[in-house]
Amino acid sequence: MPQFASKRRVGHSADEMFDLVADVERYPEFVPLCTALKVRQRIPKDDGTEVIVADMTVSFKLIRESFTSKVTLDRPNLRILVEYLQGPFSRLQNRWTFQPRGETSCDVGFFIAYEFKSRMLAMLMGSMFDTAFQRFAAAFEKRADEIYGRPRAAPAT
């Protein structure tokens, strides 16, 4: 199963980065390949988490696919877990972690593993997905800079 993982230190707080990634409705504005996202349901939980069921559409050239995921926003533990529900994948696992590194920086962890149901779709989209995932972290960091302002100094890595 193809997978991608990254960890980046960014010059924004863990809370700011959590909020940015949790704002899924904004993904079509800046996330590579994401052309639409519709939230079907939001369910606040007593433990401080929130569950979102959402449909995401990704497009590349003539290929357009939509899939449904259950997203658990775990603010108390600064992590976001994505569970695949339906669409063109046979499996999809995704998680984000946000580790504070002082008041104005954090380490953002991103992991995704996926497998397409169709071998043809895997051949057409596979390498393009790998490239997009490599750009994900940079896209979120750039978005944070636009919303929260650029960090004053480059964070230590």
mmCIF file of C-alpha atoms in Angstrom:
data_model
loop_
_atom_site.group_PDB
_atom_site.id
_atom_site.type_symbol
_atom_site.label_atom_id
_atom_site.label_comp_id
_atom_site.label_asym_id
_atom_site.label_seq_id
_atom_site.Cartn_x
_atom_site.Cartn_y
_atom_site.Cartn_z
ATOM 1 C CA MET A 1 0.000 0.000 0.000
ATOM 2 C CA PRO A 2 1.565 3.352 -1.002
ATOM 3 C CA GLN A 3 2.181 5.702 1.886
ATOM 4 C CA PHE A 4 3.726 9.058 2.641
ATOM 5 C CA ALA A 5 4.836 10.586 5.941
ATOM 6 C CA SER A 6 6.395 13.905 6.803
ATOM 7 C CA LYS A 7 7.225 15.963 9.857
ATOM 8 C CA ARG A 8 7.906 19.683 9.593
ATOM 9 C CA ARG A 9 8.681 22.335 12.141
ATOM 10 C CA VAL A 10 6.625 25.420 11.375
ATOM 11 C CA GLY A 11 6.657 28.912 12.828
ATOM 12 C CA HIS A 12 3.062 28.793 14.037
ATOM 13 C CA SER A 13 1.538 27.418 17.236
ATOM 14 C CA ALA A 14 0.119 23.903 17.442
ATOM 15 C CA ASP A 15 -3.347 25.367 18.089
ATOM 16 C CA GLU A 16 -3.118 27.568 14.978
ATOM 17 C CA MET A 17 -2.023 24.665 12.794
ATOM 18 C CA PHE A 18 -4.703 22.377 14.255
ATOM 19 C CA ASP A 19 -7.357 25.012 13.460
ATOM 20 C CA LEU A 20 -6.047 25.407 9.926
ATOM 21 C CA VAL A 21 -6.137 21.667 9.165
ATOM 22 C CA ALA A 22 -9.505 21.283 10.941
ATOM 23 C CA ASP A 23 -11.070 23.942 8.675
ATOM 24 C CA VAL A 24 -11.811 21.365 5.983
ATOM 25 C CA GLU A 25 -14.351 23.534 4.168
ATOM 26 C CA ARG A 26 -11.453 25.767 3.039
ATOM 27 C CA TYR A 27 -9.412 22.946 1.448
ATOM 28 C CA PRO A 28 -10.514 23.691 -2.134
ATOM 29 C CA GLU A 29 -8.877 27.130 -1.751
ATOM 30 C CA PHE A 30 -5.347 25.787 -1.226
ATOM 31 C CA VAL A 31 -4.976 21.993 -1.000
ATOM 32 C CA PRO A 32 -3.368 20.428 -4.088
ATOM 33 C CA LEU A 33 -5.873 18.453 -6.224
ATOM 34 C CA CYS A 34 -8.860 19.247 -3.956
ATOM 35 C CA THR A 35 -11.563 20.860 -6.081
ATOM 36 C CA ALA A 36 -14.553 20.494 -3.745
ATOM 37 C CA LEU A 37 -15.357 19.561 -0.180
ATOM 38 C CA LYS A 38 -18.810 19.267 1.354
ATOM 39 C CA VAL A 39 -19.420 18.585 5.030
ATOM 40 C CA ARG A 40 -22.377 16.225 5.451
ATOM 41 C CA GLN A 41 -22.420 16.095 9.223
ATOM 42 C CA ARG A 42 -20.737 17.577 12.340
ATOM 43 C CA ILE A 43 -21.039 15.771 15.652
ATOM 44 C CA PRO A 44 -19.543 17.349 18.799
ATOM 45 C CA LYS A 45 -18.594 14.753 21.442
ATOM 46 C CA ASP A 46 -18.508 15.065 25.241
ATOM 47 C CA ASP A 47 -14.771 14.294 25.327
ATOM 48 C CA GLY A 48 -13.858 17.502 23.474
ATOM 49 C CA THR A 49 -13.578 15.868 20.069
ATOM 50 C CA GLU A 50 -15.708 16.555 17.025
ATOM 51 C CA VAL A 51 -16.546 14.149 14.214
ATOM 52 C CA ILE A 52 -17.092 15.400 10.679
ATOM 53 C CA VAL A 53 -18.367 13.338 7.761
ATOM 54 C CA ALA A 54 -17.300 14.971 4.507
ATOM 55 C CA ASP A 55 -17.137 14.364 0.767
ATOM 56 C CA MET A 56 -13.931 15.463 -0.958
ATOM 57 C CA THR A 57 -13.497 15.709 -4.720
ATOM 58 C CA VAL A 58 -10.023 15.510 -6.219
ATOM 59 C CA SER A 59 -9.279 16.248 -9.853
ATOM 60 C CA PHE A 60 -6.311 15.876 -12.109
ATOM 61 C CA LYS A 61 -6.625 16.586 -15.831
ATOM 62 C CA LEU A 62 -9.610 14.496 -17.008
ATOM 63 C CA ILE A 63 -9.844 12.382 -13.858
ATOM 64 C CA ARG A 64 -12.288 13.430 -11.148
ATOM 65 C CA GLU A 65 -13.027 11.265 -8.112
ATOM 66 C CA SER A 66 -14.983 11.845 -4.910
ATOM 67 C CA PHE A 67 -14.745 10.011 -1.643
ATOM 68 C CA THR A 68 -16.327 10.179 1.792
ATOM 69 C CA SER A 69 -14.363 10.271 5.038
ATOM 70 C CA LYS A 70 -15.018 10.459 8.741
ATOM 71 C CA VAL A 71 -12.705 13.044 10.301
ATOM 72 C CA THR A 72 -12.138 13.068 14.056
ATOM 73 C CA LEU A 73 -10.900 16.419 15.325
ATOM 74 C CA ASP A 74 -9.186 15.578 18.618
ATOM 75 C CA ARG A 75 -8.329 19.026 19.985
ATOM 76 C CA PRO A 76 -7.394 17.814 23.516
ATOM 77 C CA ASN A 77 -4.628 15.629 22.009
ATOM 78 C CA LEU A 78 -3.853 17.910 19.029
ATOM 79 C CA ARG A 79 -4.427 15.269 16.395
ATOM 80 C CA ILE A 80 -6.760 14.711 13.473
ATOM 81 C CA LEU A 81 -7.662 11.199 12.318
ATOM 82 C CA VAL A 82 -9.284 10.464 8.966
ATOM 83 C CA GLU A 83 -11.156 7.224 8.321
ATOM 84 C CA TYR A 84 -12.216 6.267 4.821
ATOM 85 C CA LEU A 85 -15.904 5.475 4.319
ATOM 86 C CA GLN A 86 -16.549 5.144 0.557
ATOM 87 C CA GLY A 87 -15.207 6.002 -2.864
ATOM 88 C CA PRO A 88 -12.423 4.882 -5.247
ATOM 89 C CA PHE A 89 -10.086 3.537 -2.565
ATOM 90 C CA SER A 90 -9.990 0.077 -1.101
ATOM 91 C CA ARG A 91 -8.175 1.575 1.902
ATOM 92 C CA LEU A 92 -7.224 5.026 3.110
ATOM 93 C CA GLN A 93 -5.623 5.989 6.417
ATOM 94 C CA ASN A 94 -4.648 9.552 7.255
ATOM 95 C CA ARG A 95 -3.554 11.342 10.420
ATOM 96 C CA TRP A 96 -2.162 14.687 11.494
ATOM 97 C CA THR A 97 -0.316 15.451 14.725
ATOM 98 C CA PHE A 98 0.681 18.813 16.162
ATOM 99 C CA GLN A 99 3.445 18.914 18.795
ATOM 100 C CA PRO A 100 4.051 22.297 20.452
ATOM 101 C CA ARG A 101 7.657 23.537 20.324
ATOM 102 C CA GLY A 102 7.228 26.739 22.274
ATOM 103 C CA GLU A 103 4.497 29.354 21.968
ATOM 104 C CA THR A 104 5.101 30.170 18.318
ATOM 105 C CA SER A 105 6.194 26.930 16.682
ATOM 106 C CA CYS A 106 5.240 23.284 16.435
ATOM 107 C CA ASP A 107 6.069 20.060 14.648
ATOM 108 C CA VAL A 108 3.345 19.061 12.194
ATOM 109 C CA GLY A 109 3.207 15.353 11.424
ATOM 110 C CA PHE A 110 1.331 14.069 8.377
ATOM 111 C CA PHE A 111 0.800 10.424 7.443
ATOM 112 C CA ILE A 112 -1.278 8.911 4.663
ATOM 113 C CA ALA A 113 -1.538 5.379 3.291
ATOM 114 C CA TYR A 114 -3.887 4.520 0.458
ATOM 115 C CA GLU A 115 -4.799 1.873 -2.051
ATOM 116 C CA PHE A 116 -7.104 2.343 -5.037
ATOM 117 C CA LYS A 117 -9.761 -0.259 -5.857
ATOM 118 C CA SER A 118 -8.963 0.005 -9.565
ATOM 119 C CA ARG A 119 -5.509 -0.924 -10.842
ATOM 120 C CA MET A 120 -6.036 1.462 -13.778
ATOM 121 C CA LEU A 121 -6.873 4.364 -11.454
ATOM 122 C CA ALA A 122 -3.836 3.506 -9.344
ATOM 123 C CA MET A 123 -1.645 3.705 -12.434
ATOM 124 C CA LEU A 124 -3.177 7.010 -13.554
ATOM 125 C CA MET A 125 -3.338 8.733 -10.171
ATOM 126 C CA GLY A 126 -0.627 7.025 -8.129
ATOM 127 C CA SER A 127 2.470 9.031 -9.033
ATOM 128 C CA MET A 128 0.466 12.244 -9.131
ATOM 129 C CA PHE A 129 -0.838 11.538 -5.598
ATOM 130 C CA ASP A 130 2.731 11.001 -4.382
ATOM 131 C CA THR A 131 3.756 14.393 -5.763
ATOM 132 C CA ALA A 132 0.683 16.076 -4.266
ATOM 133 C CA PHE A 133 1.337 14.618 -0.810
ATOM 134 C CA GLN A 134 4.874 15.962 -0.908
ATOM 135 C CA ARG A 135 3.379 19.418 -1.512
ATOM 136 C CA PHE A 136 0.684 19.090 1.200
ATOM 137 C CA ALA A 137 2.839 20.212 4.116
ATOM 138 C CA ALA A 138 4.120 23.209 2.181
ATOM 139 C CA ALA A 139 0.558 24.150 1.141
ATOM 140 C CA PHE A 140 -0.643 24.145 4.759
ATOM 141 C CA GLU A 141 2.412 26.083 5.930
ATOM 142 C CA LYS A 142 1.907 28.681 3.186
ATOM 143 C CA ARG A 143 -1.775 28.972 4.154
ATOM 144 C CA ALA A 144 -0.787 29.482 7.813
ATOM 145 C CA ASP A 145 1.578 32.279 6.765
ATOM 146 C CA GLU A 146 -1.269 33.939 4.825
ATOM 147 C CA ILE A 147 -3.748 33.689 7.708
ATOM 148 C CA TYR A 148 -1.521 34.167 10.771
ATOM 149 C CA GLY A 149 1.340 36.136 9.226
ATOM 150 C CA ARG A 150 4.858 35.030 8.444
ATOM 151 C CA PRO A 151 6.980 33.815 11.348
ATOM 152 C CA ARG A 152 9.514 36.407 12.550
ATOM 153 C CA ALA A 153 12.426 33.992 12.431
ATOM 154 C CA ALA A 154 12.852 30.626 10.779
ATOM 155 C CA PRO A 155 12.061 27.904 13.321
ATOM 156 C CA ALA A 156 14.823 25.510 14.314
ATOM 157 C CA THR A 157 14.591 22.046 12.759
#
